[in-house]
Coordinates of C-alpha atoms in Angstrom, one line a residue:
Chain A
X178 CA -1.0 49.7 -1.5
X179 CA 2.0 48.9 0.6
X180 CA 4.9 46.4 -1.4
X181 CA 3.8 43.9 1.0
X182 CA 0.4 43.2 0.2
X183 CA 0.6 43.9 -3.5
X184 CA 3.0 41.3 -3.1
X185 CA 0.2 38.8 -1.5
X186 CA -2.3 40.3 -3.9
X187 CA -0.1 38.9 -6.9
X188 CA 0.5 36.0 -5.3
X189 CA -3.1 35.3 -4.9
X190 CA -3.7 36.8 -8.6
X191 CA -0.9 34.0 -10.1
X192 CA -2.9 31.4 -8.4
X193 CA -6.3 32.2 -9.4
X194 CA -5.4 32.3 -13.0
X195 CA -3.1 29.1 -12.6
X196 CA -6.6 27.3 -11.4
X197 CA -8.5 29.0 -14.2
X198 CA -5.9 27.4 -16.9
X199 CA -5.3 24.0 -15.1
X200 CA -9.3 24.1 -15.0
X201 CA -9.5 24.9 -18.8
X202 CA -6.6 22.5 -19.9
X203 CA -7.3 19.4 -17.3
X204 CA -10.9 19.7 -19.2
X205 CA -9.5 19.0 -22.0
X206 CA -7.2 16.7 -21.3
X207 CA -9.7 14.4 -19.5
X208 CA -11.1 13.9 -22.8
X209 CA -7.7 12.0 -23.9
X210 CA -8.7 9.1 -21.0
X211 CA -9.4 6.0 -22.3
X212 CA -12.8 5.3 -20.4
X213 CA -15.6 7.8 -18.8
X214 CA -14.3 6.7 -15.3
X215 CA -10.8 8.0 -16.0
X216 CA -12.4 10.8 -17.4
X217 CA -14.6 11.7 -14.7
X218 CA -11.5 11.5 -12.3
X219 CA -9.2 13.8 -14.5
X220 CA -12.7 16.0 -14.9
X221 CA -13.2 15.6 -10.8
X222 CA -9.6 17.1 -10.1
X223 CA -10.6 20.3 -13.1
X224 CA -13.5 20.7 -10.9
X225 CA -11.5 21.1 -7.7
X226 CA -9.5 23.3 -9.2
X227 CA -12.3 26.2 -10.5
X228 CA -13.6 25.7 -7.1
X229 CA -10.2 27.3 -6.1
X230 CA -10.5 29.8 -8.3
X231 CA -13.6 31.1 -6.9
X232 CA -12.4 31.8 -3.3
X233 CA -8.8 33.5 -4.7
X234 CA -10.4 35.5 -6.3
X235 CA -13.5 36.4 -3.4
X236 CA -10.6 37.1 -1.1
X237 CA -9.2 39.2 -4.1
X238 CA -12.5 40.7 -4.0
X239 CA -12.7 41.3 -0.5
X240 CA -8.9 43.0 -0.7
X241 CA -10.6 45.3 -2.9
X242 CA -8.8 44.2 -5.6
X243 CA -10.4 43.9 -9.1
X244 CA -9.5 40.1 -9.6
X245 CA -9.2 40.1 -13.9
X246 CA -6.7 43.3 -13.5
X247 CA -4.8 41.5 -11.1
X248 CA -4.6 38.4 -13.2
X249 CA -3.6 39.9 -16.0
X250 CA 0.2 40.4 -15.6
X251 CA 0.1 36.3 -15.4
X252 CA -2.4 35.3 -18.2
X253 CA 0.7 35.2 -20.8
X254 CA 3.3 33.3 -18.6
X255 CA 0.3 31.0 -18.1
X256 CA -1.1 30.5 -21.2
X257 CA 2.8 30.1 -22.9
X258 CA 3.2 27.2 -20.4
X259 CA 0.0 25.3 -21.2
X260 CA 0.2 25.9 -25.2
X261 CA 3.9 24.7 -25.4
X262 CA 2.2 21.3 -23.3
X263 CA -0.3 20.3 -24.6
X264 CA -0.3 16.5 -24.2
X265 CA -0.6 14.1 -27.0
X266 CA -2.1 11.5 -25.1
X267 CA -4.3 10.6 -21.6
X268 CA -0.2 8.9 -19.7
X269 CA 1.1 12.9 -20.9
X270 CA -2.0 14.0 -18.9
X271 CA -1.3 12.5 -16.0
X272 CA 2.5 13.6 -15.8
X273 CA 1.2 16.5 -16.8
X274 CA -1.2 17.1 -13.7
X275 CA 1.5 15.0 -12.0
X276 CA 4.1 17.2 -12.3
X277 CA 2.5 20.2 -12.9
X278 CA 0.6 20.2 -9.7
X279 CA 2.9 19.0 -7.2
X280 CA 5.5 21.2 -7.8
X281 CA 3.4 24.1 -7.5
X282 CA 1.8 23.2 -4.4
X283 CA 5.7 22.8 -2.8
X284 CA 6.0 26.0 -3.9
X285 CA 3.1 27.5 -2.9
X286 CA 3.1 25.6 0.5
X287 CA 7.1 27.2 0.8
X288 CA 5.5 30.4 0.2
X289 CA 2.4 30.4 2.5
X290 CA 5.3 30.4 5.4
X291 CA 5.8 34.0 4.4
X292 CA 2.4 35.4 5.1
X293 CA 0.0 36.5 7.6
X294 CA -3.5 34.7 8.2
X295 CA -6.0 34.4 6.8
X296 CA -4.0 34.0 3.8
X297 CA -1.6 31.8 5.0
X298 CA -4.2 29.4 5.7
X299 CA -6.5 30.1 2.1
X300 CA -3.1 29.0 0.4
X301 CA -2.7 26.3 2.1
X302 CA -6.1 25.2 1.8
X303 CA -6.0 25.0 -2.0
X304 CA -3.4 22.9 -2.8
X305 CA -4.6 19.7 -4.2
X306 CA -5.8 17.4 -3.0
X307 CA -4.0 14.2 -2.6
X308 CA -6.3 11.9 -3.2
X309 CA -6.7 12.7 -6.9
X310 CA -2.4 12.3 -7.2
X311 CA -2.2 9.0 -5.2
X312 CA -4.8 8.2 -8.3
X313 CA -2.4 9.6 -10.8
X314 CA 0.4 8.4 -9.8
X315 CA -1.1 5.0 -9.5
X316 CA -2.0 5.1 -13.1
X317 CA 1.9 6.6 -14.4
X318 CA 2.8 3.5 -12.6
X319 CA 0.9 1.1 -13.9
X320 CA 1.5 2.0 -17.5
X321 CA 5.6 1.9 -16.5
X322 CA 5.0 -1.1 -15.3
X323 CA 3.5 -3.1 -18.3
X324 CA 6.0 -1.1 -20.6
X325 CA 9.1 -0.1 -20.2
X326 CA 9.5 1.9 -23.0
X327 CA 7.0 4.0 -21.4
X328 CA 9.3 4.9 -19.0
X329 CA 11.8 6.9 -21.0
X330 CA 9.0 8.6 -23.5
X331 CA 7.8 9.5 -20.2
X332 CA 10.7 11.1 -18.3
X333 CA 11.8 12.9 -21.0
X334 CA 8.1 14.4 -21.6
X335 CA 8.4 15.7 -17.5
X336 CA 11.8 17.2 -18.2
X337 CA 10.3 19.3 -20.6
X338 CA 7.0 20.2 -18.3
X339 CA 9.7 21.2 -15.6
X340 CA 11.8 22.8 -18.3
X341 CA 9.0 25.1 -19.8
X342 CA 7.8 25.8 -16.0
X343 CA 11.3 27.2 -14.7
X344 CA 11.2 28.8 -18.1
X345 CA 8.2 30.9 -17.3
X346 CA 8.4 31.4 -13.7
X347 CA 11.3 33.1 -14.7
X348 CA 9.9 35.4 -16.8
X349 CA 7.4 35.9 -13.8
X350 CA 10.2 36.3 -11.5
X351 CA 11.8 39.2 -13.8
X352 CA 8.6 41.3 -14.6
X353 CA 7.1 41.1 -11.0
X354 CA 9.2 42.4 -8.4
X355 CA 6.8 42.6 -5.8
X356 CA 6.1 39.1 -6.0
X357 CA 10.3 38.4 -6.1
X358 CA 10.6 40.6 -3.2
X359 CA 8.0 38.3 -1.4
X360 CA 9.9 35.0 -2.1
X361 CA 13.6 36.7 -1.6
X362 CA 12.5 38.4 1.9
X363 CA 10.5 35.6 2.7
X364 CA 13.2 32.5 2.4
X365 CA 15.7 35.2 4.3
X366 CA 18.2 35.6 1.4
X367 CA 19.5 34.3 -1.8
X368 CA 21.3 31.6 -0.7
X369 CA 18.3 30.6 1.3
X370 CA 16.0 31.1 -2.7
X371 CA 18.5 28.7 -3.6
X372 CA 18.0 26.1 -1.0
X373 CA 14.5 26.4 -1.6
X374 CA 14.6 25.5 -5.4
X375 CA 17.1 22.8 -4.2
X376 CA 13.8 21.4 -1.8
X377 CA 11.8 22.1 -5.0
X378 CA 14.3 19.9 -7.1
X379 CA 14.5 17.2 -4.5
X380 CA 11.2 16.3 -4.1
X381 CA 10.4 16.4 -7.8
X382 CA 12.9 14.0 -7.9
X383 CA 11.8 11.6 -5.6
X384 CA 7.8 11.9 -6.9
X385 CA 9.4 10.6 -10.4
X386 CA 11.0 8.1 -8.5
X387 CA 7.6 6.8 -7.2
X388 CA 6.0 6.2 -9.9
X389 CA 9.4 4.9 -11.6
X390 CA 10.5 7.4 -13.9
X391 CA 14.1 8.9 -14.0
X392 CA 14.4 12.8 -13.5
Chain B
X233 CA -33.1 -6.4 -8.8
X234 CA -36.4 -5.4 -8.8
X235 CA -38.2 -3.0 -11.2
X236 CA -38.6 0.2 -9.3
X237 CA -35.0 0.1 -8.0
X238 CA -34.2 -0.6 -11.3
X239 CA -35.8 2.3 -12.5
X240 CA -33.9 4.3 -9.8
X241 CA -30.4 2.7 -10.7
X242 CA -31.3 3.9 -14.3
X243 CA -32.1 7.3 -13.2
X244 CA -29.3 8.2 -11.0
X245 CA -27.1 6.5 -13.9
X246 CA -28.6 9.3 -16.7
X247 CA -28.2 11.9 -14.3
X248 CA -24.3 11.1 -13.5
X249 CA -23.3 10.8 -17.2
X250 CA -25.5 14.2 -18.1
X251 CA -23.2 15.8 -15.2
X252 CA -20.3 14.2 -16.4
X253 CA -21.0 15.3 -20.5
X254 CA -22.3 18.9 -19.1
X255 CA -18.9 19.4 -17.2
X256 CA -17.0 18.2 -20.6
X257 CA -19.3 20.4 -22.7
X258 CA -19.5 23.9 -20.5
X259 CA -15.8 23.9 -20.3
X260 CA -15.5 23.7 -23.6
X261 CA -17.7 26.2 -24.3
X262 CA -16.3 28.3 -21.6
X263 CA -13.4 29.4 -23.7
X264 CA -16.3 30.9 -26.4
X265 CA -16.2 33.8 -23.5
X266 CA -15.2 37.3 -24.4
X267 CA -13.5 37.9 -21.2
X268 CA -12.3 35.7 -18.2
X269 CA -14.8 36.4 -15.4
X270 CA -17.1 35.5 -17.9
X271 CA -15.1 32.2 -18.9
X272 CA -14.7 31.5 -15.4
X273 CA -18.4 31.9 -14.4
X274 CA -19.2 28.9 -16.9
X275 CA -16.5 27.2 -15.9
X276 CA -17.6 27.8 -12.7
X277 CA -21.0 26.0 -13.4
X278 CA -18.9 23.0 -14.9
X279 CA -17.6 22.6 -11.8
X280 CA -20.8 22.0 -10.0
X281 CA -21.7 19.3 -13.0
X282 CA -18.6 17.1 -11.7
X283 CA -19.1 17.6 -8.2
X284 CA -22.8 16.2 -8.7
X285 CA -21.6 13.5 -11.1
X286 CA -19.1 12.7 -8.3
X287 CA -22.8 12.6 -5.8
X288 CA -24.2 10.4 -7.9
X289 CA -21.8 7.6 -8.8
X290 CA -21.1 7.2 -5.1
X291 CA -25.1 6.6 -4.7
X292 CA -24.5 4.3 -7.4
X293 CA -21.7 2.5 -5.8
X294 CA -23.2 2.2 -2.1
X295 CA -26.7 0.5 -3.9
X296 CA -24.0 -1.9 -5.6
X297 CA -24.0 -0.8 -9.1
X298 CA -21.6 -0.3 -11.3
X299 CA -21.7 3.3 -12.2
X300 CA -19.7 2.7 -15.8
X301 CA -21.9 -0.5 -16.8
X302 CA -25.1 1.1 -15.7
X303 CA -24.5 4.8 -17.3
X304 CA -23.2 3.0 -20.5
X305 CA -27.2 3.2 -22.2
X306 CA -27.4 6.6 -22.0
X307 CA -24.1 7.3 -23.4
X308 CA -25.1 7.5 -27.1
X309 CA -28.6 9.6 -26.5
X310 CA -26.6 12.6 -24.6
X311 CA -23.2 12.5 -26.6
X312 CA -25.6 12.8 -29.8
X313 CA -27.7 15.6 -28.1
X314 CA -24.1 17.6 -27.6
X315 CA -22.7 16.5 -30.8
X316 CA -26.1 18.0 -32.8
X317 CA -26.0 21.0 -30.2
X318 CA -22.8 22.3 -30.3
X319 CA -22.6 26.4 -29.8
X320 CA -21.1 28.4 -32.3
X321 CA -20.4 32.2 -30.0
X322 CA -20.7 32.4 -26.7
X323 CA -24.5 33.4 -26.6
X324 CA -25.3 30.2 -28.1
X325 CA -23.4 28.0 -25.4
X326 CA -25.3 30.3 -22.6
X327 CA -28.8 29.7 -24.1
X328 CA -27.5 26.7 -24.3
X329 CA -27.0 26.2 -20.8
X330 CA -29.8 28.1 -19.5
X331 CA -32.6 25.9 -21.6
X332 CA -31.0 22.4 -21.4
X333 CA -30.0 22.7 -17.6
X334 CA -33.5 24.6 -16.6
X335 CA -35.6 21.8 -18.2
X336 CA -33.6 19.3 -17.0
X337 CA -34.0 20.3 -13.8
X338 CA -37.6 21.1 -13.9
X339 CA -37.8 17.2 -15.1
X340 CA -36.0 15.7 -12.1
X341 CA -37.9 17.9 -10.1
X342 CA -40.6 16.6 -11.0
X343 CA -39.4 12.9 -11.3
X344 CA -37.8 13.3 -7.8
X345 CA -41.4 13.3 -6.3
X346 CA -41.8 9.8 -7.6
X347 CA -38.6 8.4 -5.6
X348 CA -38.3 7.3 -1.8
X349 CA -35.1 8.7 0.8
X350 CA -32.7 9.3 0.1
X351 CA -32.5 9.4 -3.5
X352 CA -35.6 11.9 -4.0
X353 CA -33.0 14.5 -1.2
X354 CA -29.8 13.3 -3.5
X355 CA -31.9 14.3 -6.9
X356 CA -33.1 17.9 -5.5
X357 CA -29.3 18.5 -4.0
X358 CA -27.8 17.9 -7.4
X359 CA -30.5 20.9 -9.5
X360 CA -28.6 23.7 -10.6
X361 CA -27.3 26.5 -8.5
X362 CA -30.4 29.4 -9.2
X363 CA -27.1 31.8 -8.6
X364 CA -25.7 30.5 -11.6
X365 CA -29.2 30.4 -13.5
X366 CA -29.2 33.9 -13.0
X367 CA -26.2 35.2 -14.1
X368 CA -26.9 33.7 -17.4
X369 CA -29.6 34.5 -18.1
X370 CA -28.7 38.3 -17.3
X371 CA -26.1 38.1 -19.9
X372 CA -29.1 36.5 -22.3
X373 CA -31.1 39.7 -21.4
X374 CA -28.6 42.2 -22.1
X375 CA -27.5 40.8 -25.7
X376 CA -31.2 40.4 -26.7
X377 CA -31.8 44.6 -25.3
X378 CA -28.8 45.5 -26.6
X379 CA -29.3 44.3 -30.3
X380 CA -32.8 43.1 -31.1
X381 CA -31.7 40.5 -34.4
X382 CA -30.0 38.9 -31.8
X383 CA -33.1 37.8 -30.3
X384 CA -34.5 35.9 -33.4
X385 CA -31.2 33.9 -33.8
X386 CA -31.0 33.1 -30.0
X387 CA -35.2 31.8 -30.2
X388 CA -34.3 29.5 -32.9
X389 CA -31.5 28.1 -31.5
X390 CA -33.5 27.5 -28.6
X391 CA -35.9 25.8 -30.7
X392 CA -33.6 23.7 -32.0
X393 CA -32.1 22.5 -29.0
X394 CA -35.5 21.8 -27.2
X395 CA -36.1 20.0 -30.1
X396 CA -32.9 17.8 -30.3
X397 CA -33.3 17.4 -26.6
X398 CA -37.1 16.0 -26.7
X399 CA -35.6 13.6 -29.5
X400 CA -33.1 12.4 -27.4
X401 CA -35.2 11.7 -24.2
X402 CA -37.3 9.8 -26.7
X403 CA -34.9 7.8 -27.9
X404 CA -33.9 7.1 -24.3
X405 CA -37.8 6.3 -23.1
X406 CA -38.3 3.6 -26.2
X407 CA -35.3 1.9 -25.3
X408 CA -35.9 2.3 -21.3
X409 CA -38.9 0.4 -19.9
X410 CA -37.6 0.8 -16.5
X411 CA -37.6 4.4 -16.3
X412 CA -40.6 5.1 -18.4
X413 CA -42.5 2.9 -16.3
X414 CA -41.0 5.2 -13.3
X415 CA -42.7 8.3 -15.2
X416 CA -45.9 6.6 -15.8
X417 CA -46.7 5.2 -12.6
X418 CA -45.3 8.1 -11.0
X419 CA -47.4 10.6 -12.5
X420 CA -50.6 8.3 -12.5
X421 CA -51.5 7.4 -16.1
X422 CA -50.2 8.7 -19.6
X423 CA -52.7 11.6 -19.4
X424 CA -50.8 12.7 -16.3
X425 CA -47.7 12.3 -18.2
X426 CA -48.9 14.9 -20.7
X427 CA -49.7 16.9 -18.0
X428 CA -46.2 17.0 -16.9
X429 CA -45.1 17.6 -20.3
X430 CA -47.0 20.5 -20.2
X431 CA -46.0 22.1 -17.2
X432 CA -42.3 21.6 -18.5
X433 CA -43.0 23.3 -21.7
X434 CA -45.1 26.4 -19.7
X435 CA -42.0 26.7 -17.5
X436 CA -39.6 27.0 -20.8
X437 CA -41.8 29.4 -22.5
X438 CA -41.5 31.6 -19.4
X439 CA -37.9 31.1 -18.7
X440 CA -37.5 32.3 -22.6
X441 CA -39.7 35.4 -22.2
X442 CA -37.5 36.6 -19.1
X443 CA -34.8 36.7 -21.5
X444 CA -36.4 38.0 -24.2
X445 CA -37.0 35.1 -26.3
X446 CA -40.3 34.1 -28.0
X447 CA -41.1 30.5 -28.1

């Protein structure tokens, strides 16, 4: 297999198990809400989520790539970042799928720039869908809203989800070259990897700022 | 309102809150899985729960009902069949699966019959995938082959579940009028309603010998 298409076949390994685990955890956290129709919308998003799963990994499949060895490099990185967050409550949730979410589809849609069709377009096609965050975010706002303390219980809890993230996409970054090698050629240079975290950074920043918590 | 859309109100309503408890329970029991194709094909299958659930309330919603207030009866009845139910190993959540979802869906089947366009369509679309029947009850078959004590643990948990599940829907048909009216008047008389029993419990005593289960 050439570097550049073990490099898309990771890529599309490290987002079929990221779907798996958001499906598992989102699951479980939509048991937190505090009434079956927030459930069902938390549950709803889970459900989009393992339907993304399932076409990663056919086009794994179709590569001729066996889809659980090519997800297994991930599974720890994944599972670390979802054991060290588990939320204690349905507003943690939300920032949770908030944050969690968004900043990986940025990432992902950065990174779908760098490759041919038809994955291009597959990646593109399974970021999430934005009607379940305008819901979520409507919700983190609401709860700011009618409690300020909220607010700052809040922000710090999302600077930790962005903290444990960088945390293991680093790890990532170090044991898979291939997949470094995509996003370094890809963006042109360092300087340019840099800018691109800096667009990452950016627009976390102003999603906070929507729903009215400080980054 | 009047009594039969009543009755259909009440059925669509115990339909979406058994999707949206199957989603909750599945993935749950998903992670019982020894690997993660295998977690990821249940997970899979709780995916299709929420999508119907999601069906469902939006039926609910375009005949002006409230799909919270008028799933809140059933609530109890299914949240007690999952709480007496709950699997203990992997094979238990598949048997699981495989009898509750197969006689469920050889009930609306039947009730479907009894219902005017679109809901009879809307009740048929929302029947489980037979792809994902399959698979389970392949991995049934090949734990029941592969050690036979296996088999007489499976067949009473089987038993037990038909059995929580027929005490359940009989909890839900004395407290019900609507819908049990549906059922009677649908079917004919009460001696067509045993009929139908019948035919549910033929079906489930074949289902169990493809797997190698005695009833």
């Amino acid at each position: 297999m050439s570097e550049s298409s073990l490099a898309v076949t990771d890529l599309l390994a490290v987002l079929a198990y990221g779907e798996l685990s958001a499906f598992d955890r989102m699951a479980e956290d939509a048991r937190l809400a505090p009434d079956h129709a927030r459930r069902a919308a938390l549950s709803e998003m889970a459900g989009a989520e393992i339907a993304n799963y399932r076409r990663l990994v056919d086009r794994l499949t179709q590569l001729g790539v066996d889809p659980v060895a090519a997800m297994a490099p991930f599974v720890a990185a994944i599972d670390d970042y979802h054991d060290q967050t588990e939320p204690r409550d349905w507003l943690e949730g939300l920032v949770k799928a908030y944050v969690g979410d968004s900043i990986a589809d940025d990432f992902y849609r950065e990174i779908a720039g760098f490759l041919a069709s038809p994955d291009r377009e597959l990646i593109l096609d399974v970021l999430h869908d934005t009607r379940h965050v305008d819901f979520i975010a409507g919700e983190i706002r609401a709860a700011v809203e009618a409690d300020p303390k909220v607010a700052s219980r809040l922000a710090l809890w999302a600077r930790r989800l962005v903290g444990e993230a960088l945390s293991q996409a680093q790890r990532v970054a170090s044991e898979q070259d291939a997949l470094t090698e995509l996003v370094v050629h890809g963006s042109g240079d360092l300087a340019a990897v840099n800018a691109l975290f800096k667009r990452l950074t950016a627009a976390h920043t102003a999603r906070m700022a929507v729903v009215g918590l400080n980054t």
